[in-house]
CSV table of C-alpha atoms in Angstrom, one decimal:
chain,number,residue,atom,x,y,z
A,60,MET,CA,-28.6,-7.4,42.2
A,61,ARG,CA,-25.1,-7.2,43.4
A,62,LEU,CA,-24.0,-9.9,40.9
A,63,LYS,CA,-25.7,-8.0,38.1
A,64,LYS,CA,-24.0,-4.7,39.2
A,65,LEU,CA,-20.6,-6.5,39.2
A,66,GLN,CA,-21.3,-7.9,35.8
A,67,ILE,CA,-22.2,-4.5,34.3
A,68,GLU,CA,-19.2,-2.9,35.9
A,69,GLU,CA,-17.0,-5.6,34.5
A,70,SER,CA,-18.4,-5.3,31.0
A,71,SER,CA,-18.1,-1.5,31.0
A,72,LYS,CA,-14.3,-1.6,31.8
A,73,PRO,CA,-12.2,-0.8,28.7
A,74,VAL,CA,-10.6,-3.8,27.2
A,75,ARG,CA,-7.3,-2.0,26.4
A,76,LEU,CA,-5.7,0.4,28.8
A,77,SER,CA,-2.9,2.9,28.1
A,78,GLN,CA,0.1,2.9,30.3
A,79,GLN,CA,2.6,5.6,30.9
A,80,LEU,CA,6.2,4.6,30.8
A,81,GLU,CA,8.9,6.1,33.0
A,82,LYS,CA,11.8,5.5,30.6
A,83,ALA,CA,12.2,4.9,26.9
A,84,VAL,CA,12.0,1.4,25.5
A,85,THR,CA,15.5,0.2,24.4
A,86,THR,CA,14.7,-3.3,23.2
A,87,ASN,CA,13.6,-2.2,19.7
A,88,TYR,CA,15.0,-4.1,16.7
A,89,LYS,CA,16.8,-2.1,14.1
A,90,PRO,CA,15.8,-2.6,10.4
A,91,VAL,CA,18.2,-4.6,8.3
A,92,ALA,CA,18.8,-3.8,4.7
A,93,ASN,CA,19.4,-7.4,3.7
A,94,HIS,CA,19.1,-10.4,6.0
A,95,THR,CA,21.8,-13.1,6.1
A,96,TYR,CA,19.6,-15.8,4.6
A,97,ASN,CA,18.8,-13.5,1.6
A,98,VAL,CA,22.5,-12.9,1.1
A,99,GLU,CA,23.2,-16.6,1.1
A,100,TYR,CA,20.4,-17.3,-1.3
A,101,GLU,CA,21.6,-14.7,-3.7
A,102,LYS,CA,25.2,-16.0,-3.5
A,103,ARG,CA,24.0,-19.6,-4.3
A,104,LYS,CA,21.9,-18.3,-7.2
A,105,LYS,CA,24.9,-16.5,-8.7
A,106,GLU,CA,27.1,-19.7,-8.4
A,107,GLU,CA,24.5,-21.8,-10.2
A,108,GLY,CA,24.0,-19.1,-12.9
A,109,LYS,CA,21.3,-19.3,-15.5
A,110,ARG,CA,20.0,-22.7,-16.5
A,111,ALA,CA,21.3,-23.7,-19.9
A,112,ARG,CA,19.5,-26.1,-22.2
A,113,ALA,CA,21.3,-29.4,-22.5
A,114,ASP,CA,21.0,-31.8,-25.4
A,115,LYS,CA,17.5,-33.3,-25.7
A,116,GLN,CA,18.7,-36.9,-25.6
A,117,GLN,CA,20.8,-36.2,-22.5
A,118,VAL,CA,17.8,-34.6,-20.7
A,119,GLN,CA,15.6,-37.6,-21.7
A,120,ASP,CA,18.2,-40.0,-20.2
A,121,MET,CA,18.2,-38.0,-16.9
A,122,LEU,CA,14.4,-38.2,-16.9
A,123,PHE,CA,14.3,-41.9,-17.6
A,124,SER,CA,16.7,-42.6,-14.8
A,125,ALA,CA,14.6,-40.4,-12.5
A,126,PHE,CA,11.4,-42.2,-13.4
A,127,GLU,CA,13.1,-45.6,-12.7
A,128,LYS,CA,13.3,-44.5,-9.0
A,129,HIS,CA,9.7,-43.1,-8.8
A,130,GLN,CA,6.7,-43.3,-11.0
A,131,TYR,CA,5.3,-39.8,-10.4
A,132,TYR,CA,7.1,-36.4,-10.2
A,133,ASN,CA,6.0,-32.9,-10.0
A,134,ILE,CA,7.6,-30.3,-12.2
A,135,LYS,CA,9.6,-28.7,-9.4
A,136,ASP,CA,11.3,-31.9,-8.5
A,137,LEU,CA,12.2,-32.6,-12.2
A,138,VAL,CA,13.6,-29.2,-12.6
A,139,ASP,CA,15.8,-29.8,-9.5
A,140,ILE,CA,16.9,-33.2,-10.8
A,141,THR,CA,17.7,-32.1,-14.4
A,142,LYS,CA,18.7,-28.5,-13.8
A,143,GLN,CA,16.9,-27.4,-17.0
A,144,PRO,CA,14.6,-24.5,-17.7
A,145,VAL,CA,11.0,-25.2,-16.9
A,146,THR,CA,9.7,-24.5,-20.4
A,147,TYR,CA,12.3,-26.7,-22.1
A,148,LEU,CA,11.6,-29.5,-19.6
A,149,LYS,CA,7.8,-29.3,-20.2
A,150,GLU,CA,8.5,-29.4,-23.9
A,151,ILE,CA,10.4,-32.7,-23.6
A,152,LEU,CA,7.9,-34.1,-21.0
A,153,ARG,CA,5.0,-33.6,-23.4
A,154,ASP,CA,6.7,-36.0,-25.8
A,155,ILE,CA,7.6,-38.8,-23.3
A,156,GLY,CA,5.2,-38.2,-20.4
A,157,ILE,CA,1.6,-37.8,-19.3
A,158,TYR,CA,0.5,-34.9,-17.0
A,159,ASN,CA,-2.0,-36.0,-14.4
A,160,VAL,CA,-4.7,-33.4,-13.8
A,161,LYS,CA,-7.1,-35.4,-11.5
A,162,GLY,CA,-6.9,-38.2,-9.0
A,163,THR,CA,-4.5,-39.1,-6.3
A,164,HIS,CA,-1.4,-38.0,-8.3
A,165,LYS,CA,-2.7,-34.6,-9.2
A,166,ASN,CA,-0.4,-32.2,-10.9
A,167,THR,CA,2.4,-34.8,-11.5
A,168,TRP,CA,4.1,-36.2,-14.5
A,169,GLU,CA,4.5,-39.9,-15.3
A,170,LEU,CA,6.0,-41.7,-18.3
A,171,ARG,CA,3.9,-42.8,-21.1
A,172,PRO,CA,3.1,-46.6,-21.2
A,173,GLU,CA,5.4,-47.2,-24.2
A,174,TYR,CA,8.4,-45.8,-22.3
A,175,ARG,CA,7.8,-47.6,-19.0
A,176,HIS,CA,10.2,-50.4,-18.1
A,177,TYR,CA,11.8,-50.2,-21.6
A,178,GLN,CA,14.4,-47.6,-21.0
A,179,GLY,CA,17.3,-49.9,-22.0
A,180,GLU,CA,15.7,-50.8,-25.4
A,181,GLU,CA,14.7,-47.2,-26.0
A,182,LYS,CA,18.3,-45.9,-25.7
A,183,SER,CA,19.6,-48.5,-28.2
A,184,ASP,CA,17.3,-47.3,-31.0
């Protein structure tokens, strides 16, 4: 009975207790209008400026050289490599690449079979 009584007393205790403080809390953090990493990011964005469309052949050459290193790329990596707008890059990739929707290389681009391993001949045409 004593064990049951202790158990009931333990369960009836409030989980959270309020506590009165003698002095004010001074370790609060003040709000910052713009954090340093945001400022650095904005500065870097301004230096890069807007992405301008380069010549289509020049972008294709950059893509071919990238695909020589790896077979599959996602669109974000290709944008970083070529420094081109996403819509323009997708427009070019539709001509020379295949977009994988399923499988192990999901949501990645690869070159079409006619462009694979023939980059040197393709440029000479």
